Coordinates of C-alpha atoms in Angstrom, one line a residue:
M1 CA 32.7 -0.5 -31.8
S2 CA 32.2 -4.0 -30.2
A3 CA 30.5 -7.0 -31.7
L4 CA 26.7 -7.0 -31.6
E5 CA 25.3 -9.1 -28.7
T6 CA 21.7 -10.3 -28.6
H7 CA 19.9 -10.9 -25.3
A8 CA 16.5 -12.3 -24.5
F9 CA 14.0 -10.5 -22.2
Q10 CA 13.1 -12.4 -19.0
T11 CA 9.8 -14.3 -19.5
E12 CA 7.9 -12.0 -17.0
V13 CA 9.2 -8.8 -18.6
N14 CA 8.2 -10.0 -22.1
Q15 CA 4.7 -10.9 -20.8
L16 CA 4.3 -7.6 -19.1
L17 CA 5.6 -5.6 -22.1
K18 CA 2.9 -7.1 -24.4
L19 CA 0.2 -6.5 -21.8
M20 CA 1.3 -3.0 -21.1
I21 CA 1.4 -2.0 -24.8
H22 CA -2.3 -3.1 -25.3
A23 CA -3.6 -1.9 -21.9
L24 CA -2.2 1.6 -22.2
Y25 CA -3.0 2.2 -25.8
S26 CA -5.7 4.7 -24.9
N27 CA -3.1 6.7 -22.9
K28 CA -0.4 6.4 -25.5
E29 CA 0.7 10.0 -25.2
I30 CA 2.2 9.3 -21.8
F31 CA 5.2 7.8 -23.5
L32 CA 6.7 11.3 -23.8
R33 CA 5.9 12.2 -20.1
E34 CA 7.7 9.0 -19.0
L35 CA 10.8 9.5 -21.2
I36 CA 11.1 13.2 -20.2
S37 CA 10.7 12.2 -16.5
N38 CA 13.5 9.7 -16.9
A39 CA 15.7 12.3 -18.6
S40 CA 14.9 14.7 -15.7
D41 CA 16.0 12.1 -13.2
A42 CA 19.3 11.6 -15.1
L43 CA 19.9 15.4 -15.0
D44 CA 19.1 15.5 -11.3
K45 CA 21.6 12.8 -10.6
L46 CA 24.3 14.5 -12.6
R47 CA 23.8 17.8 -10.9
F48 CA 24.1 16.1 -7.5
E49 CA 27.2 14.1 -8.4
A50 CA 28.8 17.3 -9.9
V51 CA 28.6 19.1 -6.6
S52 CA 31.6 17.0 -5.5
D53 CA 33.1 16.4 -8.9
D54 CA 32.7 19.3 -11.4
S55 CA 34.5 17.3 -14.1
L56 CA 31.4 15.2 -14.6
N57 CA 29.7 18.2 -16.3
E58 CA 32.3 17.8 -19.1
G59 CA 32.1 21.5 -19.9
D60 CA 28.3 21.7 -20.5
E61 CA 27.1 25.0 -19.4
E62 CA 23.4 24.0 -19.3
L63 CA 21.6 20.8 -18.4
A64 CA 18.7 20.3 -20.6
I65 CA 16.3 17.9 -22.4
Q66 CA 15.8 18.1 -26.2
V67 CA 12.8 16.7 -28.1
S68 CA 12.8 16.5 -31.9
F69 CA 11.1 14.7 -34.7
D70 CA 11.8 13.7 -38.3
K71 CA 8.7 13.3 -40.5
D72 CA 10.6 11.6 -43.3
A73 CA 12.3 9.1 -41.1
R74 CA 9.2 8.9 -38.9
T75 CA 11.2 9.2 -35.7
I76 CA 11.0 11.0 -32.4
T77 CA 14.2 11.7 -30.4
I78 CA 14.5 12.5 -26.7
A79 CA 18.0 13.4 -25.6
D80 CA 19.6 14.6 -22.4
N81 CA 23.1 15.5 -21.2
G82 CA 22.6 13.9 -17.8
I83 CA 24.4 11.2 -15.9
G84 CA 24.1 8.6 -18.6
M85 CA 24.6 4.8 -18.1
T86 CA 27.3 2.2 -18.3
R87 CA 26.7 -1.0 -20.3
D88 CA 26.0 -2.9 -17.0
E89 CA 23.6 -0.2 -15.9
V90 CA 21.7 -0.3 -19.2
I91 CA 21.1 -4.1 -18.7
A92 CA 20.1 -3.6 -15.0
N93 CA 18.2 -0.2 -15.1
I94 CA 16.9 0.6 -18.5
G95 CA 13.3 0.1 -17.5
T96 CA 11.6 -0.2 -14.1
I97 CA 9.6 -3.2 -15.2
A98 CA 12.7 -5.5 -15.1
N99 CA 12.8 -5.7 -11.3
S100 CA 12.3 -8.4 -8.7
G101 CA 8.7 -7.5 -8.2
T102 CA 7.6 -8.3 -11.8
K103 CA 6.4 -11.8 -11.2
K104 CA 4.4 -10.7 -8.1
F105 CA 3.0 -7.8 -10.0
L106 CA 1.8 -10.0 -12.9
E107 CA 0.0 -12.2 -10.3
S108 CA -1.9 -9.2 -9.1
L109 CA -3.4 -8.4 -12.5
S110 CA -7.1 -9.3 -12.8
G111 CA -7.5 -9.6 -16.6
D112 CA -9.8 -6.5 -16.6
Q113 CA -7.9 -4.3 -19.1
A114 CA -9.3 -1.0 -17.6
K115 CA -8.3 -1.9 -14.0
D116 CA -5.0 -3.4 -15.1
S117 CA -4.0 -0.3 -16.9
H118 CA -4.1 1.7 -13.7
L119 CA -2.0 -1.0 -11.9
I120 CA 0.5 -0.9 -14.8
G121 CA 0.8 2.8 -14.4
Q122 CA 1.5 2.5 -10.7
F123 CA 4.0 -0.2 -11.3
G124 CA 6.0 2.3 -13.3
V125 CA 6.1 1.9 -17.1
G126 CA 9.1 4.2 -17.5
F127 CA 11.3 3.5 -20.6
Y128 CA 9.2 0.7 -21.9
S129 CA 6.2 3.0 -22.6
S130 CA 8.2 3.8 -25.8
F131 CA 6.8 0.6 -27.3
I132 CA 3.2 1.9 -27.1
V133 CA 4.0 4.1 -30.1
A134 CA 7.2 2.7 -31.5
D135 CA 8.0 -0.6 -33.2
E136 CA 11.7 -0.2 -32.7
V137 CA 13.6 1.8 -30.1
V138 CA 17.3 2.8 -30.2
L139 CA 18.9 4.0 -27.0
T140 CA 22.4 5.3 -27.0
T141 CA 24.1 6.4 -23.7
R142 CA 27.4 7.2 -22.1
K143 CA 28.1 7.6 -18.4
A144 CA 29.4 11.0 -17.4
G145 CA 33.1 10.9 -16.7
T146 CA 33.9 7.9 -19.0
E147 CA 35.6 8.0 -22.4
A148 CA 33.7 8.8 -25.6
A149 CA 34.5 5.3 -26.9
E150 CA 32.6 3.7 -23.9
G151 CA 29.1 4.5 -25.1
T152 CA 26.4 1.8 -25.3
R153 CA 23.7 1.2 -27.8
W154 CA 20.6 -0.8 -27.0
V155 CA 18.1 -1.7 -29.7
S156 CA 14.8 -3.6 -29.5
K157 CA 11.6 -4.1 -31.3
G158 CA 9.9 -5.1 -28.0
E159 CA 9.4 -8.6 -29.2
G160 CA 11.4 -10.7 -26.8
E161 CA 15.0 -9.7 -27.3
F162 CA 17.3 -6.7 -27.5
T163 CA 20.8 -6.1 -28.9
L164 CA 23.8 -4.4 -27.2
E165 CA 27.0 -2.9 -28.6
T166 CA 29.7 -0.6 -27.5
V167 CA 29.8 2.6 -29.6
E168 CA 31.4 6.1 -29.8
K169 CA 29.3 8.8 -28.1
A170 CA 30.9 12.3 -27.9
Q171 CA 28.4 13.8 -25.4
K172 CA 27.6 12.2 -22.1
G173 CA 23.9 11.4 -21.3
T174 CA 21.2 9.4 -23.2
E175 CA 19.5 9.7 -26.5
I176 CA 16.4 7.7 -27.4
V177 CA 15.2 7.4 -30.9
L178 CA 11.6 6.0 -31.4
H179 CA 10.8 4.5 -34.8
L180 CA 7.0 5.1 -34.9
K181 CA 4.4 2.5 -35.8
E182 CA 2.3 3.1 -38.9
D183 CA -0.7 4.5 -37.1
M184 CA 1.3 7.0 -34.9
D185 CA 1.8 9.9 -37.3
E186 CA -0.1 12.2 -34.9
F187 CA 3.1 12.5 -32.9
L188 CA 5.1 13.8 -35.9
D189 CA 3.7 17.2 -35.3
Q190 CA 5.3 20.2 -33.5
F191 CA 2.1 21.4 -31.9
R192 CA 1.1 17.9 -30.6
L193 CA 4.4 17.3 -29.0
K194 CA 4.5 20.8 -27.4
N195 CA 1.0 20.3 -26.1
I196 CA 2.0 17.0 -24.4
I197 CA 5.1 18.6 -22.9
T198 CA 3.2 21.6 -21.5
T199 CA 0.4 19.4 -20.2
Y200 CA 2.5 16.8 -18.4
S201 CA 6.0 18.2 -18.0
D202 CA 5.7 21.9 -17.7
H203 CA 7.0 21.7 -14.1
I204 CA 10.1 19.7 -15.0
N205 CA 13.0 21.5 -13.3
F206 CA 15.2 21.7 -16.5
P207 CA 14.6 23.3 -19.8
I208 CA 12.9 21.1 -22.4
K209 CA 13.8 22.4 -25.8
M210 CA 12.5 21.9 -29.3
F211 CA 13.5 23.4 -32.7
K212 CA 11.5 26.5 -33.3
T213 CA 9.0 26.6 -36.1
E214 CA 8.0 29.6 -38.3
W215 CA 5.6 30.2 -41.1
D216 CA 7.0 29.6 -44.6
D217 CA 5.1 32.0 -47.0
E218 CA 6.4 30.2 -50.1
A219 CA 5.4 26.7 -48.9
K220 CA 2.3 28.0 -47.1
A221 CA 3.2 25.8 -44.1
Q222 CA 5.2 25.7 -40.9
K223 CA 8.9 24.9 -41.2
T224 CA 11.4 23.9 -38.6
T225 CA 14.3 26.2 -38.0
D226 CA 17.8 25.4 -36.5
E227 CA 17.0 27.5 -33.5
L228 CA 16.1 25.8 -30.2
E229 CA 13.4 27.2 -28.0
Q230 CA 12.4 26.3 -24.4
V231 CA 8.8 24.9 -24.3
N232 CA 8.3 24.4 -20.6
K233 CA 8.3 26.8 -17.7
A234 CA 11.1 24.8 -15.9
T235 CA 9.9 26.0 -12.6
A236 CA 9.7 23.4 -9.8
I237 CA 6.0 23.3 -9.0
W238 CA 6.6 23.2 -5.2
T239 CA 8.4 26.6 -5.4
Q240 CA 5.4 28.3 -6.9
P241 CA 2.7 30.1 -4.8
K242 CA -0.4 27.9 -4.2
S243 CA -2.5 30.8 -5.5
E244 CA -0.9 30.4 -8.9
L245 CA -1.5 26.6 -9.2
S246 CA -4.6 24.8 -10.3
D247 CA -5.8 21.3 -9.4
E248 CA -4.8 20.3 -12.8
D249 CA -1.2 21.5 -12.2
Y250 CA -1.0 19.5 -9.0
T251 CA -2.5 16.4 -10.7
N252 CA -0.1 16.5 -13.6
F253 CA 2.9 16.8 -11.3
Y254 CA 1.6 13.9 -9.2
Q255 CA 1.1 11.7 -12.2
T256 CA 4.7 12.4 -13.5
L257 CA 6.1 11.9 -10.0
S258 CA 4.3 8.6 -9.3
H259 CA 3.6 7.2 -12.8
D260 CA 0.0 6.8 -11.5
F261 CA -2.8 7.5 -14.0
N262 CA -5.3 8.3 -11.2
E263 CA -5.8 11.7 -9.7
P264 CA -4.6 11.8 -6.1
L265 CA -7.1 11.9 -3.3
A266 CA -5.5 15.0 -1.8
H267 CA -2.4 17.2 -1.9
I268 CA -0.7 19.1 0.9
H269 CA 1.5 22.0 -0.2
N270 CA 3.4 23.9 2.5
K271 CA 6.2 26.4 2.6
V272 CA 7.9 26.8 6.0
E273 CA 10.0 29.8 6.9
G274 CA 11.6 30.7 10.3
T275 CA 14.1 28.6 12.2
L276 CA 13.7 26.0 9.5
E277 CA 13.2 26.7 5.8
Y278 CA 11.7 24.1 3.6
T279 CA 8.9 23.4 1.2
S280 CA 6.9 20.2 1.0
L281 CA 4.4 18.9 -1.5
L282 CA 2.8 15.7 -0.4
Y283 CA 0.1 13.5 -2.1
I284 CA -2.3 10.9 -0.8
P285 CA -2.9 8.4 -3.7
K286 CA -6.3 7.0 -4.6
Q287 CA -5.1 3.4 -5.2
A288 CA -2.6 1.2 -3.4
P289 CA 0.4 -0.2 -5.4
F290 CA 0.6 -3.9 -5.7
D291 CA 3.5 -4.2 -3.3
L292 CA 2.2 -1.9 -0.6
Y293 CA 2.7 -4.6 2.1
D294 CA 6.3 -5.1 1.3
R295 CA 7.6 -2.9 4.2
E296 CA 11.2 -3.0 2.7
R297 CA 10.0 -1.5 -0.6
R298 CA 10.5 2.3 -0.3
Y299 CA 8.1 4.6 -2.1
G300 CA 7.4 8.1 -2.7
L301 CA 9.4 10.9 -1.2
K302 CA 12.1 12.8 -3.2
L303 CA 14.5 14.9 -1.2
Y304 CA 15.9 18.1 -2.6
V305 CA 18.2 20.7 -1.1
K306 CA 17.8 24.2 -2.6
R307 CA 16.1 22.6 -5.6
V308 CA 19.0 20.2 -6.2
F309 CA 17.8 16.6 -6.2
I310 CA 19.6 14.6 -3.4
M311 CA 17.9 11.2 -3.2
D312 CA 14.9 9.2 -4.0
D313 CA 12.7 7.3 -1.5
A314 CA 14.0 9.3 1.5
E315 CA 12.6 6.9 4.1
H316 CA 13.9 9.0 6.9
L317 CA 11.3 11.7 6.1
M318 CA 8.2 9.6 6.5
P319 CA 7.5 6.6 8.8
T320 CA 6.9 3.1 7.3
Y321 CA 3.1 3.1 8.0
L322 CA 2.8 6.3 5.7
R323 CA 4.8 4.6 2.9
F324 CA 2.0 5.3 0.5
V325 CA 2.6 9.1 0.7
R326 CA 4.2 10.5 -2.5
G327 CA 5.8 13.9 -2.9
V328 CA 8.8 16.2 -2.6
I329 CA 10.6 17.9 0.3
D330 CA 13.0 20.7 -0.5
S331 CA 15.1 21.9 2.3
A332 CA 17.3 25.0 2.5
D333 CA 19.0 23.9 5.8
L334 CA 20.6 20.6 4.8
P335 CA 24.1 20.3 3.2
L336 CA 24.2 19.4 -0.5
N337 CA 26.4 16.4 0.3
V338 CA 23.9 14.9 2.8
S339 CA 23.9 11.1 3.0
R340 CA 21.5 8.5 4.3
E341 CA 23.8 8.1 7.3
I342 CA 23.6 11.9 8.1
L343 CA 19.8 11.8 7.6
Q344 CA 19.5 9.2 10.4
S345 CA 20.6 11.5 13.1
N346 CA 19.8 15.0 11.9
K347 CA 17.7 17.3 13.9
V348 CA 16.5 19.2 10.9
V349 CA 15.3 16.0 9.3
D350 CA 13.6 15.0 12.5
K351 CA 11.6 18.3 12.6
I352 CA 10.7 18.1 8.9
R353 CA 9.5 14.5 9.4
S354 CA 7.5 15.3 12.5
A355 CA 5.8 18.2 10.8
S356 CA 5.2 16.2 7.6
V357 CA 3.5 13.4 9.5
K358 CA 1.3 15.9 11.3
R359 CA 0.2 17.4 8.0
V360 CA -0.7 14.0 6.5
L361 CA -2.6 13.0 9.6
D362 CA -4.4 16.3 9.8
Q363 CA -5.4 16.0 6.1
L364 CA -6.7 12.5 6.7
A365 CA -8.7 13.7 9.8
K366 CA -10.2 16.5 7.6
M367 CA -11.2 13.9 5.0
A368 CA -12.6 11.7 7.7
K369 CA -14.8 14.5 9.1
A370 CA -16.1 15.7 5.7
E371 CA -19.8 15.5 5.0
D372 CA -19.1 13.5 1.9
Q373 CA -17.2 10.4 3.1
S374 CA -16.5 8.9 -0.3
D375 CA -12.8 10.1 -0.4
Y376 CA -12.1 8.8 3.1
N377 CA -13.8 5.5 2.4
T378 CA -11.7 5.1 -0.7
F379 CA -8.6 5.9 1.3
W380 CA -9.5 3.4 4.1
D381 CA -10.3 0.6 1.6
Q382 CA -6.9 1.0 0.0
F383 CA -4.7 1.9 3.0
G384 CA -6.6 1.0 6.1
Q385 CA -4.4 -1.9 7.1
V386 CA -1.1 0.0 6.8
M387 CA -2.6 2.8 8.9
K388 CA -3.2 0.3 11.7
E389 CA 0.6 -0.3 11.7
G390 CA 0.8 3.3 12.9
V391 CA -0.8 2.5 16.2
V392 CA 2.1 0.2 16.9
E393 CA 4.8 2.2 15.2
D394 CA 4.1 5.8 16.1
F395 CA 3.4 6.2 19.8
A396 CA 3.4 10.0 19.7
N397 CA 0.5 10.1 17.2
K398 CA -1.4 7.0 18.5
E399 CA -4.5 8.9 19.6
K400 CA -4.7 10.7 16.2
I401 CA -4.3 7.5 14.3
A402 CA -6.9 5.7 16.6
K403 CA -9.5 8.3 15.5
L404 CA -8.8 7.5 11.9
L405 CA -9.4 3.8 12.3
R406 CA -12.5 2.2 10.8
F407 CA -14.1 -1.2 11.6
A408 CA -17.1 -3.4 10.8
S409 CA -19.4 -4.0 13.7
T410 CA -22.7 -5.7 14.7
H411 CA -24.5 -2.3 14.6
D412 CA -26.0 -3.1 11.2
D413 CA -25.7 -5.7 8.4
A414 CA -24.3 -3.4 5.7
A415 CA -21.7 -5.1 3.7
E416 CA -19.3 -2.1 3.7
Q417 CA -19.2 -0.9 7.3
R418 CA -16.7 1.7 8.4
I419 CA -17.3 2.5 12.1
S420 CA -15.0 4.8 13.9
L421 CA -14.2 4.3 17.6
E422 CA -15.7 7.7 18.3
Q423 CA -19.0 6.5 16.7
Y424 CA -18.9 3.4 18.8
V425 CA -18.3 5.3 22.1
D426 CA -21.1 7.8 21.2
R427 CA -23.5 4.9 20.9
M428 CA -22.5 3.1 24.1
P429 CA -25.1 2.8 26.8
E430 CA -24.1 4.8 29.9
D431 CA -23.5 1.7 32.0
Q432 CA -21.3 0.0 29.4
E433 CA -17.7 0.2 30.6
A434 CA -15.7 -1.3 27.7
I435 CA -15.4 -1.3 23.9
Y436 CA -16.0 -4.9 22.9
Y437 CA -14.4 -6.6 19.9
I438 CA -13.9 -10.0 18.4
I439 CA -11.0 -11.1 16.0
A440 CA -11.5 -14.0 13.6
D441 CA -9.8 -15.2 10.4
T442 CA -12.6 -13.7 8.2
H443 CA -15.4 -11.2 8.5
A444 CA -17.9 -14.0 8.1
A445 CA -16.3 -16.0 10.9
A446 CA -16.3 -13.0 13.2
K447 CA -20.0 -12.2 12.4
G448 CA -21.0 -15.8 13.0
S449 CA -19.2 -16.4 16.2
P450 CA -21.2 -17.9 19.1
H451 CA -19.5 -15.4 21.4
L452 CA -21.8 -12.7 20.0
E453 CA -25.0 -14.4 21.1
V454 CA -25.3 -12.7 24.5
F455 CA -24.2 -9.3 23.1
R456 CA -27.0 -9.5 20.5
K457 CA -29.4 -10.4 23.2
K458 CA -28.4 -7.4 25.3
G459 CA -28.1 -5.1 22.3
I460 CA -24.4 -4.4 22.9
E461 CA -22.4 -3.4 19.8
V462 CA -19.2 -5.5 19.0
L463 CA -16.4 -4.5 16.6
L464 CA -15.8 -7.3 14.1
M465 CA -12.1 -7.6 13.2
S466 CA -10.5 -9.9 10.6
D467 CA -7.3 -8.2 9.4
R468 CA -4.1 -10.1 10.2
I469 CA -2.7 -7.0 11.9
D470 CA -5.7 -6.6 14.3
E471 CA -4.1 -8.8 17.0
W472 CA -1.1 -6.5 17.1
L473 CA -3.4 -3.4 16.9
V474 CA -5.4 -4.3 20.0
S475 CA -2.3 -5.3 22.0
H476 CA -1.1 -1.7 21.6
L477 CA -4.4 0.1 21.6
N478 CA -5.6 -0.8 25.1
E479 CA -8.1 2.0 25.4
F480 CA -9.9 4.8 23.6
E481 CA -11.2 7.9 25.3
G482 CA -10.9 6.2 28.7
K483 CA -12.8 3.1 27.6
P484 CA -10.7 -0.2 27.6
L485 CA -10.9 -2.4 24.6
K486 CA -11.9 -5.9 25.6
S487 CA -12.1 -9.1 23.6
I488 CA -15.4 -10.9 23.9
T489 CA -13.5 -14.2 23.8
S490 CA -11.8 -13.4 27.2
A491 CA -13.0 -15.5 30.1
D492 CA -14.0 -12.7 32.4
L493 CA -16.6 -10.4 30.8
G494 CA -18.9 -10.0 33.9
L495 CA -22.0 -10.2 31.7
D496 CA -23.7 -13.1 33.6
E497 CA -23.3 -11.9 37.2
E498 CA -26.9 -10.6 37.4
A499 CA -28.3 -13.8 36.0
D500 CA -26.5 -15.9 38.6
K501 CA -28.1 -14.0 41.4
D502 CA -31.5 -15.5 40.4
L503 CA -30.4 -19.1 40.6
S504 CA -31.7 -21.4 43.4
E505 CA -29.2 -23.2 45.6
E506 CA -30.2 -26.5 44.0
D507 CA -29.5 -25.1 40.4
K508 CA -26.1 -23.8 41.5
Q509 CA -25.2 -27.3 42.9
A510 CA -26.4 -29.0 39.7
R511 CA -24.3 -26.7 37.6
E512 CA -21.3 -27.2 39.8
A513 CA -21.7 -30.9 39.5
L514 CA -21.9 -30.6 35.7
T515 CA -18.8 -28.6 35.4
E516 CA -16.8 -30.9 37.7
K517 CA -17.9 -33.9 35.7
V518 CA -16.8 -32.4 32.4
K519 CA -13.6 -31.0 33.8
K520 CA -12.7 -34.4 35.0
A521 CA -13.4 -35.9 31.6
L522 CA -11.3 -33.2 29.8
E523 CA -8.6 -32.6 32.3
E524 CA -5.9 -33.1 29.6
Q525 CA -7.6 -30.8 27.1
V526 CA -8.9 -27.8 29.1
S527 CA -7.7 -25.6 32.0
D528 CA -11.2 -25.1 33.4
V529 CA -14.9 -25.7 32.7
K530 CA -17.6 -23.1 33.5
V531 CA -21.3 -22.5 33.0
T532 CA -21.9 -19.3 31.1
H533 CA -24.8 -17.1 30.0
R534 CA -22.9 -15.6 27.1
L535 CA -24.5 -18.3 24.8
T536 CA -28.1 -18.4 23.8
D537 CA -28.2 -20.7 20.8
S538 CA -24.9 -22.6 20.9
P539 CA -24.1 -25.4 23.4
A540 CA -20.5 -24.5 24.1
C541 CA -17.6 -22.1 23.4
V542 CA -13.9 -21.9 24.3
V543 CA -12.4 -18.8 25.8
N544 CA -9.0 -17.6 26.9
A545 CA -7.8 -17.3 30.4
E546 CA -6.6 -13.8 31.4
G547 CA -3.2 -13.2 29.9
D548 CA -3.3 -16.1 27.5
M549 CA -2.6 -15.7 23.8
S550 CA -5.8 -15.8 21.8
A551 CA -6.5 -18.8 19.5
H552 CA -6.4 -16.4 16.5
M553 CA -3.0 -15.1 17.5
M554 CA -1.7 -18.6 17.9
R555 CA -2.8 -19.5 14.4
I556 CA -1.1 -16.5 13.0
M557 CA 2.1 -17.3 14.8
E558 CA 2.0 -20.9 13.6
Q559 CA 1.5 -19.7 10.0
M560 CA 4.6 -17.6 10.3
G561 CA 6.6 -20.6 11.4
Q562 CA 6.8 -19.5 15.1
S563 CA 6.7 -22.1 17.8
V564 CA 3.8 -21.5 20.1
P565 CA 3.6 -22.8 23.6
K566 CA 0.7 -25.2 24.2
Q567 CA -2.0 -23.6 26.3
K568 CA -5.3 -25.1 27.4
P569 CA -8.6 -23.1 26.7
I570 CA -11.5 -22.7 29.1
L571 CA -14.6 -24.5 28.0
E572 CA -17.9 -22.7 28.7
L573 CA -21.2 -24.6 28.6
N574 CA -24.7 -23.3 27.9
P575 CA -26.8 -25.1 30.6
D576 CA -30.1 -24.5 28.7
H577 CA -29.0 -26.2 25.5
A578 CA -30.4 -29.6 24.7
L579 CA -27.0 -31.2 24.1
V580 CA -25.6 -29.9 27.4
K581 CA -28.7 -31.2 29.2
K582 CA -28.1 -34.6 27.5
L583 CA -24.5 -34.5 28.8
E584 CA -25.7 -33.6 32.3
S585 CA -28.0 -36.6 32.4
L586 CA -25.2 -39.1 31.6
E587 CA -23.6 -41.3 34.3
D588 CA -21.3 -43.5 32.2
E589 CA -17.8 -42.1 32.3
N590 CA -16.9 -43.2 28.7
K591 CA -20.1 -41.6 27.4
I592 CA -19.4 -38.4 29.4
K593 CA -15.9 -38.2 27.9
E594 CA -17.2 -38.7 24.3
W595 CA -19.9 -36.0 24.7
S596 CA -17.5 -33.6 26.4
L597 CA -14.9 -34.1 23.6
F598 CA -17.6 -33.6 21.0
L599 CA -18.8 -30.3 22.6
L600 CA -15.1 -29.1 23.0
E601 CA -14.1 -29.9 19.4
Q602 CA -17.3 -28.3 18.0
A603 CA -16.5 -25.2 20.0
Q604 CA -12.9 -25.1 18.7
L605 CA -14.1 -25.5 15.1
A606 CA -16.5 -22.5 15.6
E607 CA -13.4 -20.5 16.6
G608 CA -11.6 -21.5 13.4
D609 CA -9.2 -23.9 15.1
Q610 CA -7.7 -26.9 13.3
L611 CA -8.5 -30.1 15.1
E612 CA -5.5 -32.5 15.7
E613 CA -7.7 -35.5 14.7
P614 CA -10.5 -34.3 12.5
A615 CA -11.3 -38.0 11.4
A616 CA -11.8 -38.9 15.1
F617 CA -14.2 -36.0 15.5
I618 CA -16.3 -37.1 12.5
K619 CA -16.3 -40.7 13.8
R620 CA -17.4 -39.5 17.3
M621 CA -20.1 -37.2 15.9
N622 CA -21.5 -40.0 13.8
T623 CA -21.5 -42.4 16.7
L624 CA -23.4 -39.9 19.0
L625 CA -25.9 -39.1 16.3
S626 CA -26.6 -42.7 15.5
E627 CA -27.3 -43.4 19.2
M628 CA -29.9 -40.6 19.3
I629 CA -31.9 -42.0 16.3

C-alpha cells in the first residue's frame, strides 16, 4: 500500500456536487441506476478489449454486476468484474461532472431547483449520484491486465476533497461501497433494491446478482443466504420484439442510456434483415442538453456488433445536425475489431446511417403532421436551430428538412408562431411569385423593420427570422416548391412598378432631381439613391444591391472576427414623408448633406447597424431639430 494522498475537488465540481445532491433528492433512487449503468459500461469495454486479448478476462467465466447490502454496517456495495481503472483514470474519469464543460454547465443553471434537476440529469450525474444517499463513498478498482498490487482506493465524503492510495485488489474491476446517510435506511432492504433494479436496469445486458433471501421460520423474518441469484432479465431491450415492450420499458432504457430524467418525445425501434442485418433503437429527447451547440461534443449513439459494445458516440452513424438523437445500433455485418477509421469508409455503415437518418426525419414529419402539435412544438423549441443546420449539411434530405422548418411571420401577432413553408405557400395569393423573408438580430427588430411597411399595406405575409444560422439557411435554401425565397431588404422587389405608372412626367422629374441631389451629397456613403414605395410610415431605408452581403450577415461575420469588405448600401427615400419633402425643398448644399446624412444614419440604425460616429449623429439630429422649432 502507498501513502495516503489528499486531493481537493475543482471549485466547479464542488459547487455542482452540492447543488446536485439537493436538486436530485426527490429522485434519490437513481443512484443505483447510475452506478449499475457505469458498471455495465465497464463490462462492455472489457468484453470488447478481450476480443483481441483474452488474458484480460483473467480467468473469469462470467461478466456480472453484484449488488449487496449490510444492515449492521449500513452500507450498499456495487461491484463488477469489468475493465477497471488505473490510478490516473480514477482521477480523470471517476465521474462525468469533472469535465471541461462543467463551468459552462453551471452558467446555464437558472436557480429554479425543479428545472435545474432536469439539466443536471442530462449533464450526466454518473458516479457522483452516490452522494445523494451516502455521506462517504469508498471506491476500489484495478485495471484488467495489471498486477493485483496495482489497485487504487478513492475515498470521499463529498465535501471538497478525496483521498487516494494504492492497494491490493485480487479481482479486476471496480467495487463501490456507499456508507448511507442517517435517513436512507429504506435502501437497506432486499425488496427495495430489487425493485429499483427491475424498474431501471432490467435491460442491462449483463447479469445483476444479489444474495438470495428466504423465509426464516424461527426468526419469523427474511434472511439472506450465501447463494447469488440474477434479478434482471439481462436481455438487451433492442433485441426484444416490439410487441413485448411497453412505453415504460422504452422510457426506462432511454433514461439509463441518456441520464435524462424526462421521458423521450419519441422512440424508433427497427430490426432490418436481408442484405444487411442490424437493429436500431433511436430516441428523440424532450429537452436539449446545455452544450447542444458545441458541434465537436459527440452525443448519443452507442455502436454494438452482435450485442458486443464497440464504441460510444459513434458520430459516423448520424450527421452532426442530428446530434441530439440518442440510441443504440447493433450490427451483425461489421467486424468486432471495427475502428473509427474503418467506420469512415465502410459501405455497411453508410447504408445504416442513411436509413437511420431517414427514420428520424420520417418520425419528425409524422409528429409535424399530427393533429396535436404539442410534441412537435416542444421539439422545435428545443432543437429547431440545429435542424436548420441540416439544410446546409445534408443536401440529399434538404427537401424533407425544409418541410420540418418553422418560422415566425407577419401572419398574426401570436408570441409563439411556428409557421411551416407549406403553410406560407398555401396562403400565398395566386399572383405572388416569391416567399418573402427578413432577417434581423432579434424577433422584435425583424417585426419592427420599416421594410415591412409596404408588405403590410399589400397584405403580403413575410417570414420573420432572427436566428444566427438563418443567413446560412437562406443562402442554401433558395426555393421551396418552385417558389424562390427573397429577402425584403434586397433592392429589386418589383413591388412599386405599378405605382410608378401613375406618376406624371413632372413628378418623375422632381423625384429624379431629389435622388440626384442626395446621391451627390452621399457619394462617399452610398452606392445609389432611389425613390421607393416600399415605405409608408418611415422616411428612408437602406437596401442591398443584388449579390451584396446583407448588413445582418456582415455584423455576424464581424462578431466572429472575420474581416468584411466595405460595401456601400442603396438608400431608398419615401417621397411622401414630411422629412423627405423638407430635404427636397433645400437648396443649400451643406444643409442638403446634413439632412441626407441624418436620413441615412437613421435608416442604418433601424437595420441594427452600428454607426461609426454615434456622437456626430446625435449632434446632427439635435441641430436639425432645433432649427425646426
